[in-house]
XYZ file of C-alpha atoms in Angstrom:
612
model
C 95.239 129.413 78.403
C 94.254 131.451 81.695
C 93.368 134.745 81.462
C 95.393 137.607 83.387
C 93.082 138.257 85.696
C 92.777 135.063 87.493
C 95.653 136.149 89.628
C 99.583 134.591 89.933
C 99.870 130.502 88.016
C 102.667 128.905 89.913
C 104.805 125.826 89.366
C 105.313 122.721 91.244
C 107.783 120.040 91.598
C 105.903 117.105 92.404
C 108.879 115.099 93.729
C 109.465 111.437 95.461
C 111.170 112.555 98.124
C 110.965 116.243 98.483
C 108.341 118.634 96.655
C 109.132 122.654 95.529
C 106.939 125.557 94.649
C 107.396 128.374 92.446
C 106.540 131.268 90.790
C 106.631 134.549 88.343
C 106.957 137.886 89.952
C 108.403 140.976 90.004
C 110.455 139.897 86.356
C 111.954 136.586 87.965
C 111.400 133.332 90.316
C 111.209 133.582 93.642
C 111.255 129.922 95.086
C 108.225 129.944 97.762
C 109.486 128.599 101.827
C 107.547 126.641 103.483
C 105.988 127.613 107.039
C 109.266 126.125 108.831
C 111.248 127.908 106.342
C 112.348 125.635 104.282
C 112.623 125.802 100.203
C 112.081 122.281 99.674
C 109.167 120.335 101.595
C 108.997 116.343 102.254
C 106.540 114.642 100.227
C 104.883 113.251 103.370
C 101.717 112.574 104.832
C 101.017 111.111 108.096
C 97.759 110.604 109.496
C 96.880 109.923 113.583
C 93.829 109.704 115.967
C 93.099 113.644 115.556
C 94.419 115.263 111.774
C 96.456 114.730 108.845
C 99.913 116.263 108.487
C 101.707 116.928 105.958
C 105.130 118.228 104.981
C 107.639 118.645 107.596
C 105.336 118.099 110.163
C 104.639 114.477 108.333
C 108.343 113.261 108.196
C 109.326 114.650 111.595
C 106.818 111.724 113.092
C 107.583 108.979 110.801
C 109.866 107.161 113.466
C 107.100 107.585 116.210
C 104.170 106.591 113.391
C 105.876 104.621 110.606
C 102.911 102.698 109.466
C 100.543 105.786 109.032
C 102.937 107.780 107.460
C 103.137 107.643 103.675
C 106.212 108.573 101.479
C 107.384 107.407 97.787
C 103.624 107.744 96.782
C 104.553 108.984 93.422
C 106.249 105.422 92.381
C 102.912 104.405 92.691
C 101.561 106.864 90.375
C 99.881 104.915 87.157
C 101.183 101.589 88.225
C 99.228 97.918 89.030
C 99.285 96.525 91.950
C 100.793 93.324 90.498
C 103.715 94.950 88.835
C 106.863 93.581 90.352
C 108.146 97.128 91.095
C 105.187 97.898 93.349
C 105.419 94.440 95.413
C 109.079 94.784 95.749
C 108.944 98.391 96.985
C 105.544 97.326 99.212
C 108.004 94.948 101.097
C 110.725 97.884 101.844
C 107.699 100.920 103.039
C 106.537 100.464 106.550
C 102.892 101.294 105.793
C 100.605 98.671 103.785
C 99.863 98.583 100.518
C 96.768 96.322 99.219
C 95.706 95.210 95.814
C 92.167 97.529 94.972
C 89.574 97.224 92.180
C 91.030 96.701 88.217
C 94.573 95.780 90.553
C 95.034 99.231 91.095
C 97.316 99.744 94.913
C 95.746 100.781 97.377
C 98.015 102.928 100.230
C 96.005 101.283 104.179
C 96.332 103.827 107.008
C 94.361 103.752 110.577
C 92.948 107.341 110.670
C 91.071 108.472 113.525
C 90.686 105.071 114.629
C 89.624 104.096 111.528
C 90.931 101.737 108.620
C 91.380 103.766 105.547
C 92.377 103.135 101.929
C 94.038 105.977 99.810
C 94.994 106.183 95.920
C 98.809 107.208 95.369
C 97.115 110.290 93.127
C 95.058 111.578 96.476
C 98.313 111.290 98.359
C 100.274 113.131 96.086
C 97.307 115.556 96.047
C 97.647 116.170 99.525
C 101.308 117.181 98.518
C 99.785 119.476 95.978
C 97.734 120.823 98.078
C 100.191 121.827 100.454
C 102.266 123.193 97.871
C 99.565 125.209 97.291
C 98.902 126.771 100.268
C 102.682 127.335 101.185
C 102.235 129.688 97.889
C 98.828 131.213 98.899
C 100.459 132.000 102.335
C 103.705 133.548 100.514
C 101.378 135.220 98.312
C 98.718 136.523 100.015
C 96.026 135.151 97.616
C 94.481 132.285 96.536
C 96.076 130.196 93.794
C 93.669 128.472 91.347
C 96.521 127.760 88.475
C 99.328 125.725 88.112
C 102.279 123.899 85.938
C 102.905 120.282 87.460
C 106.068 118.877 86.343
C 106.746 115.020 86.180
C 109.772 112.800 84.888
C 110.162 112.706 80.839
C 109.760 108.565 81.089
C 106.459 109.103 82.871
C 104.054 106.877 80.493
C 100.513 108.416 79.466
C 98.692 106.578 82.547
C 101.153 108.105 84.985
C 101.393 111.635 83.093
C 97.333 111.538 83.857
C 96.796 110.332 87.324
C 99.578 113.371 88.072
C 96.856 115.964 86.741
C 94.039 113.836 88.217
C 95.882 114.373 91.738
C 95.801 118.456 90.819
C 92.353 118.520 89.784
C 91.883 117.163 93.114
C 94.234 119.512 95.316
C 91.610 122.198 93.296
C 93.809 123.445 91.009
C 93.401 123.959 87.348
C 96.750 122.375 85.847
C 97.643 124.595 83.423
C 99.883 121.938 81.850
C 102.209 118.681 82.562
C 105.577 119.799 82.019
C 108.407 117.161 81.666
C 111.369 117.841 84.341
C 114.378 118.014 82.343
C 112.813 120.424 79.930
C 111.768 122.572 82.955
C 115.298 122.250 84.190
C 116.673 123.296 81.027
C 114.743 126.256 81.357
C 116.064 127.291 84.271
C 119.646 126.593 82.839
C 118.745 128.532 79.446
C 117.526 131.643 81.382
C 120.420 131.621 83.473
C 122.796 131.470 80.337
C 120.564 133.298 77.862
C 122.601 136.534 78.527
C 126.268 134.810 78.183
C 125.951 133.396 74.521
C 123.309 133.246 71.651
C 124.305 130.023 70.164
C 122.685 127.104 69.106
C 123.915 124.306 72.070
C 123.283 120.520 72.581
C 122.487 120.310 76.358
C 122.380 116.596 78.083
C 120.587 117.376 81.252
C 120.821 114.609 84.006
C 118.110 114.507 86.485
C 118.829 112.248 89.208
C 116.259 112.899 91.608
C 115.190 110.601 95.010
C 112.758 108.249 92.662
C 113.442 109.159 89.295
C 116.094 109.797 86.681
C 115.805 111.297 83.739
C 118.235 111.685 81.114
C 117.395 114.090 77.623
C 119.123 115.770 75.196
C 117.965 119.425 74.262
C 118.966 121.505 71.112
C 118.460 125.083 72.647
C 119.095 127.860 70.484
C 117.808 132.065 71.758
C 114.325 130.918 72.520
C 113.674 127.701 71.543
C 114.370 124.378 73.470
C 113.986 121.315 71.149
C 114.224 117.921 72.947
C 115.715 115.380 70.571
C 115.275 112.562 72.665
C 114.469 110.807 75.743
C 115.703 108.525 78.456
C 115.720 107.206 81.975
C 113.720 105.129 84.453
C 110.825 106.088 87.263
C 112.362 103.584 89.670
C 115.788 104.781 89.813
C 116.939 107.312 92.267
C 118.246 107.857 96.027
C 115.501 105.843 97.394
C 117.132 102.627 95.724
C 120.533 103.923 97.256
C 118.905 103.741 101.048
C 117.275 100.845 100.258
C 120.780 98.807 99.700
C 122.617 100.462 102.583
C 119.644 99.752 104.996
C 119.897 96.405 103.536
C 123.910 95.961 104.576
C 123.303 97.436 108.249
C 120.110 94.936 108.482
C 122.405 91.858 107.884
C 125.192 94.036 109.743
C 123.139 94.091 112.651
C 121.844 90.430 111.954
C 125.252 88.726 112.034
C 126.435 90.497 115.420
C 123.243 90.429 117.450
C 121.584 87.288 115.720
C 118.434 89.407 115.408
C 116.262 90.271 112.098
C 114.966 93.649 112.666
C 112.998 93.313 109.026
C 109.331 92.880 111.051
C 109.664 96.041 113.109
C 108.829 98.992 110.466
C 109.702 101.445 113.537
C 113.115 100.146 114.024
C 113.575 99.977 109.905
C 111.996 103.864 109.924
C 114.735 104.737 112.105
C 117.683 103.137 110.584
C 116.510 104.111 107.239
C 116.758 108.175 108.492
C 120.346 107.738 109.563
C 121.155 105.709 106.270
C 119.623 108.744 104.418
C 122.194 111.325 106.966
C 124.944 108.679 106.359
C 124.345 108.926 102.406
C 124.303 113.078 102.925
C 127.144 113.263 104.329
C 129.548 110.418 102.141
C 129.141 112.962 99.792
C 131.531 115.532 101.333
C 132.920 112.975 103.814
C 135.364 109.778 103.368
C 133.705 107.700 105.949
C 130.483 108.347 108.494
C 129.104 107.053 111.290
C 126.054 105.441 111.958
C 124.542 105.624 115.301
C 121.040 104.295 116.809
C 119.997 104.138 120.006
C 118.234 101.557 121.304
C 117.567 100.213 117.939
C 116.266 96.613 118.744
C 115.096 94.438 121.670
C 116.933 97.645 123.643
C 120.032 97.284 121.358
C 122.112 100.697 120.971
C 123.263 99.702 117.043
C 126.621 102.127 115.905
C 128.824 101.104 112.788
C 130.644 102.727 110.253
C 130.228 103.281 106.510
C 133.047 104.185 104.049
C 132.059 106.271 101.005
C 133.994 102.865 98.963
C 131.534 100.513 100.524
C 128.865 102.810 99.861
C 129.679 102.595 95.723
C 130.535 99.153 95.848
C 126.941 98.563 97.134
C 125.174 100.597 94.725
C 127.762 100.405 91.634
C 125.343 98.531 89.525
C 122.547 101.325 90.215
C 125.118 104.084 88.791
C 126.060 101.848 86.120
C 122.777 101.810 84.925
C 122.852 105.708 85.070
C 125.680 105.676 82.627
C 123.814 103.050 80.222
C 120.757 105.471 79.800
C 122.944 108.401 78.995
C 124.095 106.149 75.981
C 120.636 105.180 74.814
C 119.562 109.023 75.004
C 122.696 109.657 72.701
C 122.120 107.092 70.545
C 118.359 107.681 70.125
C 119.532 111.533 69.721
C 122.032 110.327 66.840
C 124.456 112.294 68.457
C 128.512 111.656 69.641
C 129.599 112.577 73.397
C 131.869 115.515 71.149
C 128.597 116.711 70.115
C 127.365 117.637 73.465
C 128.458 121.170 74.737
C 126.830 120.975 78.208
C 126.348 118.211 80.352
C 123.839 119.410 83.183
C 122.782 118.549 87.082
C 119.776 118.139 87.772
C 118.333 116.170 91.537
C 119.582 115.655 95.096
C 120.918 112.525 94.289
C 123.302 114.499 91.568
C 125.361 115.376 94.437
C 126.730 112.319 94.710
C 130.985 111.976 93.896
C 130.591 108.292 92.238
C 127.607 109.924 89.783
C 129.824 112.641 88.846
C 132.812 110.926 88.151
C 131.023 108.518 86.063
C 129.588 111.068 84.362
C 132.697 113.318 83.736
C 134.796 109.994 83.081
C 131.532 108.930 80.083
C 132.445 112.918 78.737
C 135.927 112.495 78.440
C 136.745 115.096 81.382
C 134.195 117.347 80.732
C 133.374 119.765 83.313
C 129.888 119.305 84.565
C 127.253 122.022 84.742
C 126.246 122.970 88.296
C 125.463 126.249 87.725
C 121.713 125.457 88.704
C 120.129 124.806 92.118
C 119.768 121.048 91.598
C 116.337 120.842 93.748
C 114.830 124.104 92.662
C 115.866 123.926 88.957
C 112.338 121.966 88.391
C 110.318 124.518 89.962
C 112.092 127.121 88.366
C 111.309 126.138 85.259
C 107.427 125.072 85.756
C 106.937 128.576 87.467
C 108.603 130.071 83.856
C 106.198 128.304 81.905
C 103.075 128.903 83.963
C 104.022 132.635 83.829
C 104.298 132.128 79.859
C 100.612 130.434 79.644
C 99.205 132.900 82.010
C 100.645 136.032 79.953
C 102.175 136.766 83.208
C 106.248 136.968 81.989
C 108.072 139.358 80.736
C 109.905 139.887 77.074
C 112.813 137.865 78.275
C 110.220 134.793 78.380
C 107.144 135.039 76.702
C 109.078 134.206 73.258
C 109.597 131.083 74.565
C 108.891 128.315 72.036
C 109.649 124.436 73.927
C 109.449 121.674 71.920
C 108.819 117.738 73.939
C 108.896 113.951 72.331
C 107.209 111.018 73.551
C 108.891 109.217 75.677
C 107.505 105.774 74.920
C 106.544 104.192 71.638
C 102.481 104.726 70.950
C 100.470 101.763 68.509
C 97.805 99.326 68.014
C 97.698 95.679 68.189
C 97.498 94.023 64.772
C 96.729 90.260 64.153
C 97.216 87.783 66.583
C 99.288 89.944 68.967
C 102.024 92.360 67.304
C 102.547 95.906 68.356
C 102.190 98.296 65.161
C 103.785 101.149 66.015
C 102.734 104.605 64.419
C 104.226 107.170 66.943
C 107.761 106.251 67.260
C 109.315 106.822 70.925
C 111.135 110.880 70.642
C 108.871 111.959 68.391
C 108.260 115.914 68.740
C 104.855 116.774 70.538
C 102.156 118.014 69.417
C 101.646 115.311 66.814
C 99.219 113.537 64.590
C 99.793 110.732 62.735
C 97.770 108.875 60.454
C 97.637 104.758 59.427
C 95.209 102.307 57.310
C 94.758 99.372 58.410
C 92.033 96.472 57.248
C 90.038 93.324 58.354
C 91.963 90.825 59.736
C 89.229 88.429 58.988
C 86.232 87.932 55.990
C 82.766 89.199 56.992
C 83.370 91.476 60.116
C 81.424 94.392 60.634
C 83.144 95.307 64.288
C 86.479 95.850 65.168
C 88.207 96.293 68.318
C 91.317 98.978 68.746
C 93.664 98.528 71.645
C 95.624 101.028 72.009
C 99.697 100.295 73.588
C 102.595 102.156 74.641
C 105.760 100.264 74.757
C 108.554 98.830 72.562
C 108.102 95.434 72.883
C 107.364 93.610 69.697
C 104.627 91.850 71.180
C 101.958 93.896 72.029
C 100.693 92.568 75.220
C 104.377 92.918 76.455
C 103.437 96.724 76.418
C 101.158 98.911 78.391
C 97.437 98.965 77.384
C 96.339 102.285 77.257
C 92.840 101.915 76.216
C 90.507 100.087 73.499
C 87.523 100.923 71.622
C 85.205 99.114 69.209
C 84.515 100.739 65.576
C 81.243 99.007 64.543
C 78.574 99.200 62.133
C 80.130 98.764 58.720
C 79.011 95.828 56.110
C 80.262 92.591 55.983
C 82.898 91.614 53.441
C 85.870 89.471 52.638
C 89.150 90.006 54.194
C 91.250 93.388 53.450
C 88.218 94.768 51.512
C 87.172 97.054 54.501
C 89.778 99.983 54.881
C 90.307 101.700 58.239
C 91.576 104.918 59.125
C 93.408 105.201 62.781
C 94.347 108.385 63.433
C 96.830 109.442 67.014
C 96.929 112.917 68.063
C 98.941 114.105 71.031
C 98.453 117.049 72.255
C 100.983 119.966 74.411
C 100.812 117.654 77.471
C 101.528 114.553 76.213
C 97.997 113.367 76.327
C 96.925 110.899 73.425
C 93.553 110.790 71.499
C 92.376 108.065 69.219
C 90.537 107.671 66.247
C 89.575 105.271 64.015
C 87.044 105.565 61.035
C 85.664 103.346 58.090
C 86.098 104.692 54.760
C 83.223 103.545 53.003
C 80.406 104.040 55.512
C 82.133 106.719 57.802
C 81.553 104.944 60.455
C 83.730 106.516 63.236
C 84.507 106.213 66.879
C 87.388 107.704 69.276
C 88.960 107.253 72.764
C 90.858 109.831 74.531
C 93.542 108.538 77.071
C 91.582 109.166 80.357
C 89.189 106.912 81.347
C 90.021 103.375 80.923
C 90.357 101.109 83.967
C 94.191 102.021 84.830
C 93.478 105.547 85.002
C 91.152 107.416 87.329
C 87.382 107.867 85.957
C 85.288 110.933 86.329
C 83.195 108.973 88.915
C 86.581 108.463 90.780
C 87.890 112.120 90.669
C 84.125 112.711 91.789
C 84.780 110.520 94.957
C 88.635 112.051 95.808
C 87.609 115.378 95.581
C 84.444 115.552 97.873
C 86.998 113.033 100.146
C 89.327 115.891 99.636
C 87.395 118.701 100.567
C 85.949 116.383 103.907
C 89.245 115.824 104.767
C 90.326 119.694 104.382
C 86.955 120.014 106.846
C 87.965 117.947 109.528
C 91.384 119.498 109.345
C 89.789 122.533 110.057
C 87.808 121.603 112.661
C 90.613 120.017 114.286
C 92.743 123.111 114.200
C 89.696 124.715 115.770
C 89.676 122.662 118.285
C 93.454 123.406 118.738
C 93.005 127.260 118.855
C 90.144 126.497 121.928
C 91.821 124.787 123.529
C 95.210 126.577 123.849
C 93.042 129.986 124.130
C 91.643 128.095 127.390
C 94.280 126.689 128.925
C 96.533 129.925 128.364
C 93.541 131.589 129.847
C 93.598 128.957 133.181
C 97.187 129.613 133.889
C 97.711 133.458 133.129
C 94.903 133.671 135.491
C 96.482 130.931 137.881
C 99.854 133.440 137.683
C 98.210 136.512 138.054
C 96.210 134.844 141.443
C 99.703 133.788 142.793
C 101.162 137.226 142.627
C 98.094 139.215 143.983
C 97.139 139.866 147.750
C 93.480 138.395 148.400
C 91.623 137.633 151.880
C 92.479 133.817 153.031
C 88.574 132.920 152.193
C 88.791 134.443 148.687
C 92.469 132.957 147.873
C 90.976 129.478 148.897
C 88.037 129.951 146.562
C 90.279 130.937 143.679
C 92.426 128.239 144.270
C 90.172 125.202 144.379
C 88.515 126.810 141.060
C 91.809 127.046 139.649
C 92.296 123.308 140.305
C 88.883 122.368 139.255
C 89.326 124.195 135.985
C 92.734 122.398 135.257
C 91.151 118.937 136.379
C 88.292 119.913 133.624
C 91.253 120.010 131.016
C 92.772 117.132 130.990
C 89.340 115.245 131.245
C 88.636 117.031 128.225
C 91.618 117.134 125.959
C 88.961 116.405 123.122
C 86.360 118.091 123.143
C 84.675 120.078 120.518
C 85.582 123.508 120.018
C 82.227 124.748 120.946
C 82.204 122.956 124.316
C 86.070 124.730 124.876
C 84.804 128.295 124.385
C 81.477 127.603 126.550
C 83.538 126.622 129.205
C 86.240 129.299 128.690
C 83.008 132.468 128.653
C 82.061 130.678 131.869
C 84.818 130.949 133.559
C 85.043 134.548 132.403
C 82.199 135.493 133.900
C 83.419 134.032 136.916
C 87.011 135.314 137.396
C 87.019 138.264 135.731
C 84.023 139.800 137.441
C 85.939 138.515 140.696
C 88.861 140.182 140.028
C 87.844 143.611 139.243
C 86.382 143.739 142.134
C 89.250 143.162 144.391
């Protein structure tokens, strides 16, 4: 736990599409702008010939820069390059992804002029930091602590590249909070004061990548999940994605032209799919409208909000199927739910709803939460609670998470052995013996899965380790111990340990060749902090160079509107010229060579015109 004095934790919503920042003051949340203003900023980063932007600035040049611009960085969070998710998004994204070392993707940019490769973690910790100095500039501090929240189906590997990526930013992450439990937060503070009851609460998190589906038993102060459902590649991306599809073979059939190879033109359709989607949710039919669009093609059509469900109908079927799996896993009836709540952009959809409310019989749906600042809300709650930070109304409260996948070994030839069970309550330890699967072995190897396939190499490997150094002796003689303890953030240590010899040996969760290594987080965060450098310098060179040139022409306006002899106005004048000649030949330079230049012609003109 932080101490007090190591000034205000915050809470961040590390989203797909858009990212939020939080935090505790003053006895409530205040939901941190951004410099343009904005409560919610665009998990963007775009990189050119002179810096790196990121945020608004990011996404407002994606049509103009489309393959240096990087978005959706967080479905590649914990994933393999081969995993059919990754290629099949890699052929959508504008920007190249390439297969690195142990098949981890690699995000390729041209920076400066250069070719570089970037992890999805030091992308998203870009984001992070970002959202962290949108708070330091709010707050008027610096920020070393923080609550990152991520989606409740997140596996281990992706729940610890996310705090890799804030150990990078520089923060200390305080803790990985699941979303829906930091959106029930937010709805449990907000109805704390109307009833004391014990309620069921189904919270639906639809967000741009992700959706999320749990069900919470929330009684004064405590917030039990029961269980657990969803998918990380399921959200509002996957909606543009099929109506940028139908205007592609829209445009296709009328102008006998495949735009597919042209990532600028695709950039630009996808935006006004993403305004057409916006506004089908309060309109019956929209426009879309793109000019010059191919080969000097103005493209305009029009969507109805129909055509728009038919084409994704299967997507928000799929919804509905994982809010029966959470209830079934939950052991609970639709009648036993008392609150169905809204969580994500993408909840603002009419065809989600009515799903939803048609699943619940007619229930009335909860939107009595802000459904892109209910995440933040809630990770800015907790980091106030771990910091000591909150008030009474807070600090008694208790949350209670599961697991969201199942957690085992492999056991003989290749069968998952499950101890941790998928929705099992966190913290946890559990405890299994296993022995020899052969006679006269005095090593064995662990493997450690997450999945809930009955094979284990249909799962996720996690991580192995070998327990060595015991005697020889016939099969099922030598007895094992394997022991799996998870701790508050999800994050899973192994043990195993022979009982006659003590022979032990452990792995915790964090450095096998999936998930970043020391040595790796090493390398991101000294490429972080060079990065942050040239940034600097470049804004430097930015602040020289306007002070100069605002210099040049206030001095340019006050020459034109003062009386001087013929010989000194033509003196002026051609140094006037001279000077703005000396600009554009050196748009950029260094920020040492701008204010040289800008003292020398100080001593020049302002010495002149004193004297007249």
């Amino acid at each position: 736990m932080a101490g007090k004095n190591e000034g205000p934790a915050i809470g961040i919503d590390l989203g797909t599409t858009y990212s939020c920042v939080a935090v505790w003051q003053r006895d409530r949340v205040e939901i941190i702008p951004n410099d343009q203003g904005n409560r919610i900023t665009p998990s963007y980063v775009a990189f050119n010939e002179t810096e790196c932007l990121i945020g608004d600035a990011a996404k407002n040049v994606v049509a103009r820069n489309p393959t240096n611009t990087v978005f959706d960085a967080k479905r590649l969070i914990g994933r393999r390059f081969s995993d059919s998710v990754v290629r099949n998004d890699a052929l959508l994204w504008p920007f190249k992804v390439t297969c690195g070392a142990n098949d981890k993707p690699m995000i390729l940019v041209t920076y400066k002029g250069a070719e570089k490769q970037f992890t999805a973690e030091e992308i998203s910790s870009m984001i992070l930091t970002k959202m962290k100095e949108i708070a330091e500039a709010f707050l008027g501090c610096g920020v070393k602590n923080a609550v990152i929240t991520v989606p409740a189906y997140f596996n281990d590997s992706q729940r610890r590249v996310t705090k890799d990526a804030g150990i990078i930013s520089g923060l200390n992450v305080l803790h990985i909070l699941v979303e829906p439990t930091a959106a029930a937060i937010a709805y449990g503070l907000n109805k704390k004061s109307s009833s004391s009851m014990v309620k069921n609460v189904l919270i639906f998190d639809l967000g741009g990548g992700t959706l999320d589906v749990s069900v919470l038993t929330m009684g004064k102060s405590t917030f039990e999940v029961k269980s657990t459902a969803g998918d990380t590649h399921l959200g509002g991306e996957d909606f543009d994605n099929r109506m940028v599809n139908y205007f592609v073979q829209d445009f296709n059939r009328r102008h006998k032209k495949d735009i597919r190879d042209n990532p600028r033109a695709l950039r630009r359709l996808r935006t006004a799919c993403e305004r057409a989607k916006r506004n089908l949710s309060f309109m019956a039919h929209t426009t879309i409208g793109v000019e010059c669009l191919y080969g000097g093609i103005d493209f305009e059509s029009t969507i109805t909000r129909a055509k728009f469900e038919e084409l994704n109908m299967d997507l928000f079927d799929e919804c509905i199927g994982h809010v029966e799996k959470c209830l079934k896993d939950a052991k609970m009836g639709k009648k036993s739910i008392h609150d169905v709540v809204l969580v994500g952009g993408s909840t603002r959809i009419p065809k989600v709803q009515q799903l939803l409310q048609d699943f619940f019989n007619g229930k009335v749906l909860c939107k009595s939460i802000h459904p892109d600042e209910a995440v933040a809300y809630g990770a800015a709650v907790q980091a106030a609670i771990l910091t000591g930070q909150g008030n009474h109304e807070i600090q008694d409260l208790v949350l209670c998470n599961v697991t969201p996948l199942s957690l085992g070994v492999c056991v003989g030839e290749d069968e998952m052995f499950v101890i941790i069970p998928r929705n099992t309550t966190i913290p946890t330890k559990k405890i299994e013996w296993f022995t020899t699967s052969h006679d006269d072995l005095t090593r064995e190897t662990v493997k450690v899965y997450e999945g809930e396939r009955s094979r284990a190499s249909d799962n996720i490997l996690l991580g192995a380790f070998v327990l060595s150094g015991f005697p020889p002796a016939p099969r099922g003689v030598v007895q094992i111990k394997v022991c799996f303890d998870i701790d508050t953030d999800g994050i899973l240590t192994v043990s195993a340990k022979e009982k006659t010899t003590g022979v032990t040996n452990n792995i915790t969760i964090s450095n096998v060749k999936d998930i970043t290594s020391k040595d790796e987080i090493e390398r991101m965060l000294k490429e972080a902090a060079r990065l942050k450098l040239e940034d600097e310098e470049q804004k430097k060179k930015f602040e020289a160079m306007k002070s100069l040139k605002n210099y040049v022409y206030d001095t340019r306006a006050t020459f034109w509107n003062s009386t001087l002899p013929v010989a000194d106005a033509k003196k002026i004048e051609r140094e006037l010229k001279s000077a703005i000649k000396w600009l554009d030949e050196h748009e950029f330079a260094e920020a040492y060579v701008l204010e040289k230049k800008r003292k020398e012609l100080e001593s020049i003109w302002d010495t002149f015109f004193k004297k007249v």
